[in-house]
PDB file of C-alpha atoms in Angstrom:
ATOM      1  CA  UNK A   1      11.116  -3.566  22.275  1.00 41.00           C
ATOM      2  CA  UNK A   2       8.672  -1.655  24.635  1.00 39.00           C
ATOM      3  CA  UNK A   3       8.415   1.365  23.003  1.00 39.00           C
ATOM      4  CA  UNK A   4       6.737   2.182  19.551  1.00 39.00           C
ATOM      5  CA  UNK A   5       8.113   5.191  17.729  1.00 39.00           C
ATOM      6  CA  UNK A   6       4.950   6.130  15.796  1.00 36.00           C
ATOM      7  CA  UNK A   7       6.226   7.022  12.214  1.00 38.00           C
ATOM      8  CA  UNK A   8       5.154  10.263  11.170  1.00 33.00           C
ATOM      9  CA  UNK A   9       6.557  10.667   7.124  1.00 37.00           C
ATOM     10  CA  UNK A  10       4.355  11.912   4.463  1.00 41.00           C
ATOM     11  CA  UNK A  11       5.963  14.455   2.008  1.00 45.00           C
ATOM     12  CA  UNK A  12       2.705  17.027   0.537  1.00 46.00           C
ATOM     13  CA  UNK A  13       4.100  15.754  -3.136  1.00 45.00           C
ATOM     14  CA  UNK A  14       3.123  12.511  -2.149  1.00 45.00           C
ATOM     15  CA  UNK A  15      -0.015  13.210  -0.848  1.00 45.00           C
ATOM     16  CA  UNK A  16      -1.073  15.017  -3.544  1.00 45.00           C
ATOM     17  CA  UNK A  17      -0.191  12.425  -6.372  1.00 45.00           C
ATOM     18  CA  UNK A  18      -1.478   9.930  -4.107  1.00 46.00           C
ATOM     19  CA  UNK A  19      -5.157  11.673  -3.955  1.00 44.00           C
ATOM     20  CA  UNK A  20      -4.891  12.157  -7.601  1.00 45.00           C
ATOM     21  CA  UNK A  21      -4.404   8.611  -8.191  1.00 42.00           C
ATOM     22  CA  UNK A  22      -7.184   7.537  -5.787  1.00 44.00           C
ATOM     23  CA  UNK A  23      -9.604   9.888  -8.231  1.00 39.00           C
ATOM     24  CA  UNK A  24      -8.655   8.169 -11.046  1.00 41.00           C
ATOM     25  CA  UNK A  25     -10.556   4.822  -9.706  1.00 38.00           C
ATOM     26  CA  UNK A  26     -13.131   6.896  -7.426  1.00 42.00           C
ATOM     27  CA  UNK A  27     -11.639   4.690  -4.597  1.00 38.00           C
ATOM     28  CA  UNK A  28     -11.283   6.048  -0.983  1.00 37.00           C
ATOM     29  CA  UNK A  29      -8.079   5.259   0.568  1.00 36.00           C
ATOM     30  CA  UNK A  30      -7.036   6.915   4.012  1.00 32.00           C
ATOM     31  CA  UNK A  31      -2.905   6.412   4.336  1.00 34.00           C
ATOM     32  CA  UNK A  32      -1.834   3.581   6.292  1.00 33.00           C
ATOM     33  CA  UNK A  33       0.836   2.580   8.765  1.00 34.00           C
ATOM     34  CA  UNK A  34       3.115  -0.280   9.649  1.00 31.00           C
ATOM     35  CA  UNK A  35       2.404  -3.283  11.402  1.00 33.00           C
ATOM     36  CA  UNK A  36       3.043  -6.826  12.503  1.00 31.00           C
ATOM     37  CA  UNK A  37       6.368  -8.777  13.163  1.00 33.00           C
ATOM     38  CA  UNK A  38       6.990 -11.923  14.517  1.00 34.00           C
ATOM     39  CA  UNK A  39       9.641 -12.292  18.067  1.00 36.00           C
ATOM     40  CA  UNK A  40      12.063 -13.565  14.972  1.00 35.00           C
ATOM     41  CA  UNK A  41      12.192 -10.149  13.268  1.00 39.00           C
ATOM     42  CA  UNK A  42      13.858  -7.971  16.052  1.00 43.00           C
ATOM     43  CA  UNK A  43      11.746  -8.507  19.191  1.00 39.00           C
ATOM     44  CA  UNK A  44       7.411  -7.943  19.762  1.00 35.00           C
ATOM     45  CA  UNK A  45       6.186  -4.984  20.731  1.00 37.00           C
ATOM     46  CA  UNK A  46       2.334  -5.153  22.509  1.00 36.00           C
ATOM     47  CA  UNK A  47      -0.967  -4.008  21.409  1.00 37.00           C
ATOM     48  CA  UNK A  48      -1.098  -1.052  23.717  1.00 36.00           C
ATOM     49  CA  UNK A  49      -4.870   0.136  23.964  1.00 41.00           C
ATOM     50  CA  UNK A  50      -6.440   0.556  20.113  1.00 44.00           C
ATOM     51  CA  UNK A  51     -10.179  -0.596  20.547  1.00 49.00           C
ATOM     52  CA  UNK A  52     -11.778  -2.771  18.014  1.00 54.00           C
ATOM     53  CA  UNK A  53     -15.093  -1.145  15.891  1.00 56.00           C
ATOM     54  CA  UNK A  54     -18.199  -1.815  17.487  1.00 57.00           C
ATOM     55  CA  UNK A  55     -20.319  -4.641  15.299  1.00 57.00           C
ATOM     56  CA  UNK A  56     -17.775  -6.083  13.920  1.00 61.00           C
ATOM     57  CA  UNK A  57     -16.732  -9.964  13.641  1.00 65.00           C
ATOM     58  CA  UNK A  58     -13.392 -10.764  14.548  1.00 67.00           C
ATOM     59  CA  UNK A  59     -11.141 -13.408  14.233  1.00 69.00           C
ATOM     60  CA  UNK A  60      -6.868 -13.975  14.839  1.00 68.00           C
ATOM     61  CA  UNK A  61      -5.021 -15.732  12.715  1.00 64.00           C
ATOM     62  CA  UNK A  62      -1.023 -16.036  14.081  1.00 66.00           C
ATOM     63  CA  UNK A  63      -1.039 -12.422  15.316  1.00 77.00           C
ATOM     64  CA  UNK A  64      -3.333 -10.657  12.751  1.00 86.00           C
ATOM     65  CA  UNK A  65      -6.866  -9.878  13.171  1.00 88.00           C
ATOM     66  CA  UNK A  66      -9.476 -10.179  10.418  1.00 91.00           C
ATOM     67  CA  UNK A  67     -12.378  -8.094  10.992  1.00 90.00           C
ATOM     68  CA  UNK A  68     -15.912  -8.347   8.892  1.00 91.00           C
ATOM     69  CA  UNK A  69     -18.042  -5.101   9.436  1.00 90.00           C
ATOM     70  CA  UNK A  70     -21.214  -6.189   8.206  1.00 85.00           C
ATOM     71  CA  UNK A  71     -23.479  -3.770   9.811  1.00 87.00           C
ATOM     72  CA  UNK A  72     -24.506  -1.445   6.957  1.00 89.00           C
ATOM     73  CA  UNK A  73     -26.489  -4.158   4.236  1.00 90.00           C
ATOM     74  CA  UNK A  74     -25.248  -2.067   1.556  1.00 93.00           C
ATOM     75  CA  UNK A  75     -21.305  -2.294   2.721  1.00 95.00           C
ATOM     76  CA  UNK A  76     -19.278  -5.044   2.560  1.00 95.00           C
ATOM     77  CA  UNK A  77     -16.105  -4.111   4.415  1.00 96.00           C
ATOM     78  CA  UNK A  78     -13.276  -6.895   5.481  1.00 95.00           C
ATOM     79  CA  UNK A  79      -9.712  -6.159   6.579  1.00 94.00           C
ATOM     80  CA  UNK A  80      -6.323  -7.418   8.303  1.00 92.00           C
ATOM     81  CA  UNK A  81      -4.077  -5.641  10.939  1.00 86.00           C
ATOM     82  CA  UNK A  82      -1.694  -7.080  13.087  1.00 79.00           C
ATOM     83  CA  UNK A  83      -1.435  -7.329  16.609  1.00 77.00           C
ATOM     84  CA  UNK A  84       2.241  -7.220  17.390  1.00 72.00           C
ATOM     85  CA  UNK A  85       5.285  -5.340  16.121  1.00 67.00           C
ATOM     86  CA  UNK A  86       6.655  -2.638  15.112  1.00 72.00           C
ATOM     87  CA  UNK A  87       3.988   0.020  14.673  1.00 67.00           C
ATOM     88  CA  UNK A  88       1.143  -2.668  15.273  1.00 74.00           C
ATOM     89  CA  UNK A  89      -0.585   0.322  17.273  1.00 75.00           C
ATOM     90  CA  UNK A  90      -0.291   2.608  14.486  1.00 75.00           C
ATOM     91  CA  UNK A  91      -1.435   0.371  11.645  1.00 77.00           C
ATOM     92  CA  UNK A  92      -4.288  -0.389  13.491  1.00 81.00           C
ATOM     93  CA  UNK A  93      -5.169   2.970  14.172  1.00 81.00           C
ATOM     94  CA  UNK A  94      -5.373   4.067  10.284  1.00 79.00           C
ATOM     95  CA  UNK A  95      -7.054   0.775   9.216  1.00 84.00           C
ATOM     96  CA  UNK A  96      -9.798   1.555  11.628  1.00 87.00           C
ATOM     97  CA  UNK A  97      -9.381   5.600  10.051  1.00 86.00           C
ATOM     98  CA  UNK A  98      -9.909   4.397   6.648  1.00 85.00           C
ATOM     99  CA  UNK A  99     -13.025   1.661   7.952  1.00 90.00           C
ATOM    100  CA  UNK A 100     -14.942   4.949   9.613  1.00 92.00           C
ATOM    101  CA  UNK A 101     -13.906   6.506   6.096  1.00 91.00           C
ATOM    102  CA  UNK A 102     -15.631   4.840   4.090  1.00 94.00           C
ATOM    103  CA  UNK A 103     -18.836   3.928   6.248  1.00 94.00           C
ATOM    104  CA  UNK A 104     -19.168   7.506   6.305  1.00 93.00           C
ATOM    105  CA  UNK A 105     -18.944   8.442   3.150  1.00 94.00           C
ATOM    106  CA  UNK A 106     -21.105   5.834   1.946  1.00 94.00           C
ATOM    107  CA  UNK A 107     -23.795   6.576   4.493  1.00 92.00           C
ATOM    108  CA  UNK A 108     -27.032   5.561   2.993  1.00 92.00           C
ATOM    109  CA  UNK A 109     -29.105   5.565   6.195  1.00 89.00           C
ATOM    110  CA  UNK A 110     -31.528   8.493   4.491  1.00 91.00           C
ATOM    111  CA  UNK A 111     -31.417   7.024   1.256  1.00 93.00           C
ATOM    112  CA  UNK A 112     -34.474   6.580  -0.510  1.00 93.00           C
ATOM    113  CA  UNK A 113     -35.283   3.539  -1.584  1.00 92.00           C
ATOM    114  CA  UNK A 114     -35.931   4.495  -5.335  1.00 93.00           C
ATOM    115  CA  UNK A 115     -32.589   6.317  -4.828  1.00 92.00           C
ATOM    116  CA  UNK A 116     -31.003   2.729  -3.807  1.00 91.00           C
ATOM    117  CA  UNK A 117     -32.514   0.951  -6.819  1.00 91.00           C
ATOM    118  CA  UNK A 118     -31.085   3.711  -9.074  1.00 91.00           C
ATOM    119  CA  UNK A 119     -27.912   3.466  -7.754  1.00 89.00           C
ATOM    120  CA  UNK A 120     -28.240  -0.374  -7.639  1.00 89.00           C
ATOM    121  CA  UNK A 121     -27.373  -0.982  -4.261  1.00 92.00           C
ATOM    122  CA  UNK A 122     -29.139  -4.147  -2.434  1.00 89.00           C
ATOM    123  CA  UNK A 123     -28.286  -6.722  -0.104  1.00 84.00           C
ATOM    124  CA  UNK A 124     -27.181  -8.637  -3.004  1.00 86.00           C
ATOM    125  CA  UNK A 125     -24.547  -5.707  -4.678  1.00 90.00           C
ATOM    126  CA  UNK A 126     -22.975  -4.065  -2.182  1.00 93.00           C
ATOM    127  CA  UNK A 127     -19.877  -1.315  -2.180  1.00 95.00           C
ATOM    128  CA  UNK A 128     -16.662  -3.185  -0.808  1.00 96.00           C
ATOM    129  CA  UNK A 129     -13.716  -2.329   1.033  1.00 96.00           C
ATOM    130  CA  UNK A 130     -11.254  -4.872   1.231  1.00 97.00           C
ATOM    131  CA  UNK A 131      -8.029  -4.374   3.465  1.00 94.00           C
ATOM    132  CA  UNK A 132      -5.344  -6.937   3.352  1.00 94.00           C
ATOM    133  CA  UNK A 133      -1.812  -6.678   5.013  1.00 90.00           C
ATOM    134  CA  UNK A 134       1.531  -9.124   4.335  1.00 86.00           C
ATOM    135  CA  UNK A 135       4.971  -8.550   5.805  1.00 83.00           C
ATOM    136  CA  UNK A 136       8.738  -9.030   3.921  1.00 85.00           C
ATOM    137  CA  UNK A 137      11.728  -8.907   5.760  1.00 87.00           C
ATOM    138  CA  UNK A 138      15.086  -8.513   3.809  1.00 90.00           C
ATOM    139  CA  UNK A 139      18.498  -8.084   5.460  1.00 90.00           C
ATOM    140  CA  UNK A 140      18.333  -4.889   7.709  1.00 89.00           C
ATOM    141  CA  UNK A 141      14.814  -3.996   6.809  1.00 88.00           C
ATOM    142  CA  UNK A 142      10.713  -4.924   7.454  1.00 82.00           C
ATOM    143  CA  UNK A 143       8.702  -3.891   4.752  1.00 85.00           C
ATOM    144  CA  UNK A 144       4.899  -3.264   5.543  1.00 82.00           C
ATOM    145  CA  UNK A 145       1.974  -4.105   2.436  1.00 88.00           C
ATOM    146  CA  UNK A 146      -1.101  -2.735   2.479  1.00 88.00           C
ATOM    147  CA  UNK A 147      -3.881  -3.467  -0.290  1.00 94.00           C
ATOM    148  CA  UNK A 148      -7.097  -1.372  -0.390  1.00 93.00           C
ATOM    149  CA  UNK A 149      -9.462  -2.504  -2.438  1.00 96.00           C
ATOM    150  CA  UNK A 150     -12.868  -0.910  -3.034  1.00 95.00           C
ATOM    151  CA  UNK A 151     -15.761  -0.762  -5.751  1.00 94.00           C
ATOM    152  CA  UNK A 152     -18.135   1.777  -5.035  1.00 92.00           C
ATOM    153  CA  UNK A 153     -20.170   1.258  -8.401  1.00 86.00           C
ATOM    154  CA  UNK A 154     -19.195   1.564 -12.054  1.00 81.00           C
ATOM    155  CA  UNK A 155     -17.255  -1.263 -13.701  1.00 82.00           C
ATOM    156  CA  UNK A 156     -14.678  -2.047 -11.224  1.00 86.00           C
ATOM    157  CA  UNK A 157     -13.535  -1.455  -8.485  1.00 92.00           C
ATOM    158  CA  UNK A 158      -9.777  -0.329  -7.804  1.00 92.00           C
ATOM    159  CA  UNK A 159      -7.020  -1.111  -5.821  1.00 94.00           C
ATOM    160  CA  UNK A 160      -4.205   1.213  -3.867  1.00 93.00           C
ATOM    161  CA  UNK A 161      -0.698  -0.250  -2.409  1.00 94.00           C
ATOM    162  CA  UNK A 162       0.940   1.338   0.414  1.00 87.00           C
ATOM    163  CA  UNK A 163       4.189   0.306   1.660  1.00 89.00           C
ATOM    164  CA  UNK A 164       6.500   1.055   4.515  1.00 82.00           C
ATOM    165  CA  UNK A 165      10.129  -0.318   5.429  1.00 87.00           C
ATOM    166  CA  UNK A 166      11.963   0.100   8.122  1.00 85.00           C
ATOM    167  CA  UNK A 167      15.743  -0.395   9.556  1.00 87.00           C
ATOM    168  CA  UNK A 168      16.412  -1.989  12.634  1.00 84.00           C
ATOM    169  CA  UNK A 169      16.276   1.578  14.426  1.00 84.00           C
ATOM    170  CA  UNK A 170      12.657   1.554  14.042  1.00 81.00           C
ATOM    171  CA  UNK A 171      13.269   4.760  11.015  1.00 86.00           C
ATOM    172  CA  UNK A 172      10.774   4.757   8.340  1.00 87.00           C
ATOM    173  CA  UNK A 173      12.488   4.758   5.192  1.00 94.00           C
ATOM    174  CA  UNK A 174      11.671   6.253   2.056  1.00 97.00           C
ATOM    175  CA  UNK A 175      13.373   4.913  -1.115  1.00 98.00           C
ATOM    176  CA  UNK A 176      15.863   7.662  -1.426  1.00 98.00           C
ATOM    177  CA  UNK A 177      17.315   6.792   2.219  1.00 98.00           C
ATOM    178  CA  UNK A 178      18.543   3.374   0.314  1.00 98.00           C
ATOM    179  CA  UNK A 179      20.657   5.254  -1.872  1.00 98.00           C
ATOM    180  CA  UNK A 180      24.163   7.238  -1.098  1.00 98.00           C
ATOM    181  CA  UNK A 181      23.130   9.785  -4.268  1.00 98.00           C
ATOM    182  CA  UNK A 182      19.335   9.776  -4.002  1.00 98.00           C
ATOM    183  CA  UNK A 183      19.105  11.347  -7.855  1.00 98.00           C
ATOM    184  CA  UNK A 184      21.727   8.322  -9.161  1.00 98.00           C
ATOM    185  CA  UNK A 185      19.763   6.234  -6.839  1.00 98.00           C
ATOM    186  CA  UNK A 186      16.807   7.029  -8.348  1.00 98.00           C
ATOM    187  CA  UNK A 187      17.733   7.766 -11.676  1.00 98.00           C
ATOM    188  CA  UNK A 188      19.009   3.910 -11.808  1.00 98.00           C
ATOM    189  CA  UNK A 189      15.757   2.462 -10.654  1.00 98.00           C
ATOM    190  CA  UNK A 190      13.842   4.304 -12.843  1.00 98.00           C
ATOM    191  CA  UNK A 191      15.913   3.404 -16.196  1.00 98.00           C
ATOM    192  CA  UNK A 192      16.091  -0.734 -14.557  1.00 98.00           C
ATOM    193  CA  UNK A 193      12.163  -0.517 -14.143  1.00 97.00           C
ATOM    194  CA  UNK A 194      11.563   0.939 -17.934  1.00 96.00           C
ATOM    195  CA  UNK A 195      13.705  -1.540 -19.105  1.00 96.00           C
ATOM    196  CA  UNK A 196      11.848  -4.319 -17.520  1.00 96.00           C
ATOM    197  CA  UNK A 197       8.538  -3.567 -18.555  1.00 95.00           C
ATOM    198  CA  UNK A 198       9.735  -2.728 -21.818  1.00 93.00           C
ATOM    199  CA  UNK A 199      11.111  -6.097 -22.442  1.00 94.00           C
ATOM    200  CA  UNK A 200       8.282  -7.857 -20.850  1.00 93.00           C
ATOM    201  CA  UNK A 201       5.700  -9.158 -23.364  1.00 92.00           C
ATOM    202  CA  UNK A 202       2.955  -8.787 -20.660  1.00 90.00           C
ATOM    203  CA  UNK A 203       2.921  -5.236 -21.230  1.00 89.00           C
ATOM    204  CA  UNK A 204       3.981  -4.802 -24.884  1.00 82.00           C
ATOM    205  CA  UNK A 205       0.436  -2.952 -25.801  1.00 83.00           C
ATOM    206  CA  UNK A 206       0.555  -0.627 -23.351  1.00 78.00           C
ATOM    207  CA  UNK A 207       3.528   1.432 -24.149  1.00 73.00           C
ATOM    208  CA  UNK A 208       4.898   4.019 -24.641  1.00 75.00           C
ATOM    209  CA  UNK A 209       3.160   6.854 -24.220  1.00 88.00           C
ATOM    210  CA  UNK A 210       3.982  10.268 -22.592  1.00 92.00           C
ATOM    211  CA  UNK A 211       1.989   8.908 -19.643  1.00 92.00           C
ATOM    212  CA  UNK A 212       3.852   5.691 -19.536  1.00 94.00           C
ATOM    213  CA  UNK A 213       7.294   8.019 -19.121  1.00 95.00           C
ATOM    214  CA  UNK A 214       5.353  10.584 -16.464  1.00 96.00           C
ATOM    215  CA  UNK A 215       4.978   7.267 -14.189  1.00 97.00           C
ATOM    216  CA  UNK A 216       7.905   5.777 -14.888  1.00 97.00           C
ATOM    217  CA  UNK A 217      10.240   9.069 -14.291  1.00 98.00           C
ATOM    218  CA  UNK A 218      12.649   9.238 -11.335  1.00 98.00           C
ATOM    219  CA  UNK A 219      10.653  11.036  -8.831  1.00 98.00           C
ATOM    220  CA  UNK A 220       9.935  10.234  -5.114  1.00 97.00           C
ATOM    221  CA  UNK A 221       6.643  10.113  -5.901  1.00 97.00           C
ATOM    222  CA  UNK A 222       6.565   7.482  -8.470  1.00 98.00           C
ATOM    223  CA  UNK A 223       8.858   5.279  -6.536  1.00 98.00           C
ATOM    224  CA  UNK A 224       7.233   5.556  -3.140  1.00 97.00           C
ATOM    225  CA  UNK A 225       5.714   2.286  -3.009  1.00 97.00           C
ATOM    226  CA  UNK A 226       8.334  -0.825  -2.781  1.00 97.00           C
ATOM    227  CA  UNK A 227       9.540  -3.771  -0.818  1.00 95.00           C
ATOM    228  CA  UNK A 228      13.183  -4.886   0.352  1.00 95.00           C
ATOM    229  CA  UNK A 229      13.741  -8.575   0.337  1.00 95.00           C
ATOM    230  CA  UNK A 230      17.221 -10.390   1.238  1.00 95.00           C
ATOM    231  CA  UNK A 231      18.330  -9.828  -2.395  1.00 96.00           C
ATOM    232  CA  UNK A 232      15.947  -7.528  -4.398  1.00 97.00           C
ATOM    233  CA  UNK A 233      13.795  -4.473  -4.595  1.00 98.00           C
ATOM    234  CA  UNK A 234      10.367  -4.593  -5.711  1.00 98.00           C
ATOM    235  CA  UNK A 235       8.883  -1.560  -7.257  1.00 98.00           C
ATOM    236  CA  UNK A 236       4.930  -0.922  -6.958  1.00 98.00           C
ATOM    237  CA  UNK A 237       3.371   0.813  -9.535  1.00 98.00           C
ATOM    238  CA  UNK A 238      -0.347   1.991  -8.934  1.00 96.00           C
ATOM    239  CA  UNK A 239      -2.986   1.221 -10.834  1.00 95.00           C
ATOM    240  CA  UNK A 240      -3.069   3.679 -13.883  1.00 94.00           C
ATOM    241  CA  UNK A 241       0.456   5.221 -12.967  1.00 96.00           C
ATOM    242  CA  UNK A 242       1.736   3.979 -16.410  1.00 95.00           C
ATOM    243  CA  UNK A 243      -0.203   2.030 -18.198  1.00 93.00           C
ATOM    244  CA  UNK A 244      -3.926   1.012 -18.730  1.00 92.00           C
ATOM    245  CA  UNK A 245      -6.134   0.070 -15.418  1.00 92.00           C
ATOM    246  CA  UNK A 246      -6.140  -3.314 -16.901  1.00 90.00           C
ATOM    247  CA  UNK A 247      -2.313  -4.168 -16.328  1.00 93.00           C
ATOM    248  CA  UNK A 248      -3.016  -3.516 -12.686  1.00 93.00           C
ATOM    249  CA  UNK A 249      -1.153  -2.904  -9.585  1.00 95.00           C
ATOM    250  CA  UNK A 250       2.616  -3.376 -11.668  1.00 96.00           C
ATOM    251  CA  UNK A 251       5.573  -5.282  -9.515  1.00 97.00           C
ATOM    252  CA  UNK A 252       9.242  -4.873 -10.693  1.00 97.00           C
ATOM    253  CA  UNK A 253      11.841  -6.915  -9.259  1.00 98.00           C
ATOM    254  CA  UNK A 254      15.338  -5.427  -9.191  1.00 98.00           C
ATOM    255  CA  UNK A 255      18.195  -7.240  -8.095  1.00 98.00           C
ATOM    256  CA  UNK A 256      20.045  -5.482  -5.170  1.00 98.00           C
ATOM    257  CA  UNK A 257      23.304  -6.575  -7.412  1.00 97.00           C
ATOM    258  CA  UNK A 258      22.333  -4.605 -10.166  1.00 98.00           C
ATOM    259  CA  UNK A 259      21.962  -1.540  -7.627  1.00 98.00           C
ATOM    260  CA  UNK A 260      25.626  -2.199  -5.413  1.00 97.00           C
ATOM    261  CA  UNK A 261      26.806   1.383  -7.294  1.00 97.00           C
ATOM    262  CA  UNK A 262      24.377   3.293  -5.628  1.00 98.00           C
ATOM    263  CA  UNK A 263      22.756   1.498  -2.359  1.00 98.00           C
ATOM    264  CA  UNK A 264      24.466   2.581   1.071  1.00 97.00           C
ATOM    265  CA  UNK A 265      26.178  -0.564   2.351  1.00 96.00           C
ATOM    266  CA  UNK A 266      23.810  -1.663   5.133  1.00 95.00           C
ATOM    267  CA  UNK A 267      21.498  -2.770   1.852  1.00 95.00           C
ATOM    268  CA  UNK A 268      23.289  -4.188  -0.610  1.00 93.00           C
TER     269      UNK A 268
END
């Protein structure tokens, strides 16, 4: 493939619930693209032209760079792209977005020092941002991870998923284009995912509540964030979506079997 199709797909519903989420954990998380895939998953397309943040460390591990911004003593900021793919370009673009992000907004250049010590900042406690990317391939499809995490103060930090899967035309999917009824579709998931975290013990104490069935409803919204394998979906649930921060980012694995009803026939 020579060509990247740059996705462009971001309903205002989800934007909104995702900014509401990201206040709920005062983290600051900039939407992010698709990325890397190996010359096994459908061909390689090139970097073509992204330039790397000044004063930064890199390093490439099998196609994905690591970079390690350490030039603000009061940041410590890591993260993963890759370098060939499907959208490499793209991914790389909004990592680097959400980098300049979060420098900027944690600017402490005319900071005080007595300001610094109140807000306990040092060389020794620093605000993070941590980006790390994995890739999962199931039949037809490549599905994208992202992971920002970041702690700027208070008792933890917090971390936001973003995911994006794509058929073998290069078309960004969203979980209703799985589905030949997208309101069965999602109506299924949604009563498969309650009934797995209601019958797991793990999460016995933190449910139900009226939040609990707010995150767990069938919207696109709640069910924007998954991952196609060979035989199963994978829901993400967001920190604080339905239960308590301390159950964190929540994974539900749904057997495409259990779906067959209601998936279009290039996914089951």
């Amino acid at each position: 493939m020579n060509n990247e199709k740059t996705p462009i797909f971001q309903s205002e519903e989800k934007k909104r619930a995702k900014a509401q989420l990201l206040i709920s954990f005062g983290i600051l998380v900039i939407t992010i693209g698709i990325g890397f895939v190996s010359s096994k998953y459908w061909g390689v397309s090139e970097n073509s032209g992204t330039v790397v943040p000044d004063n930064t460390t890199i390093s490439d591990d099998l196609g994905i760079i690591k970079i390690e911004d350490k030039t603000n003593p009061y940041l410590d900021i890591t993260a993963q792209y890759p370098t060939l793919g499907i959208g490499s370009t793209y991914v790389q673009q909004n990592v680097f977005d959400i980098i300049s992000a979060f420098k900027s907004e944690n600017d402490f250049s005319k900071t005080s020092a007595s300001d610094l010590a109140f807000i306990g900042l040092s060389a020794e406690r620093q605000y993070q941002l941590n980006i790390k990317y994995v890739v999962t391939t199931g039949k037809n499809t490549i599905t994208h991870r992202i992971d920002s995490y970041a702690f700027t103060g208070g008792a933890h930090g917090g971390n936001f998923v973003e995911t994006y899967t794509f058929n073998k035309d290069e078309k960004l999917l969203s979980i209703n284009d799985l589905f030949v009824d997208p309101a069965k579709g999602l109506d299924l998931v949604s009563k498969k995912t309650v009934e797995y975290i209601n019958n797991n013990p793990d999460y016995k104490d933190g449910l139900p509540t009226d939040w609990f069935d707010q995150g767990t409803a069938p919207t696109l919204e709640n069910y924007s964030a998954f991952e196609l394998t060979k035989d199963t979906l994978v829901i993400v649930f967001q920190q604080y979506q339905a239960l308590p921060y301390v159950y964190g980012n929540i994974e539900i694995p749904i057997k495409l079997s259990e779906l067959s009803i209601v998936l279009k026939n290039e996914f089951k």
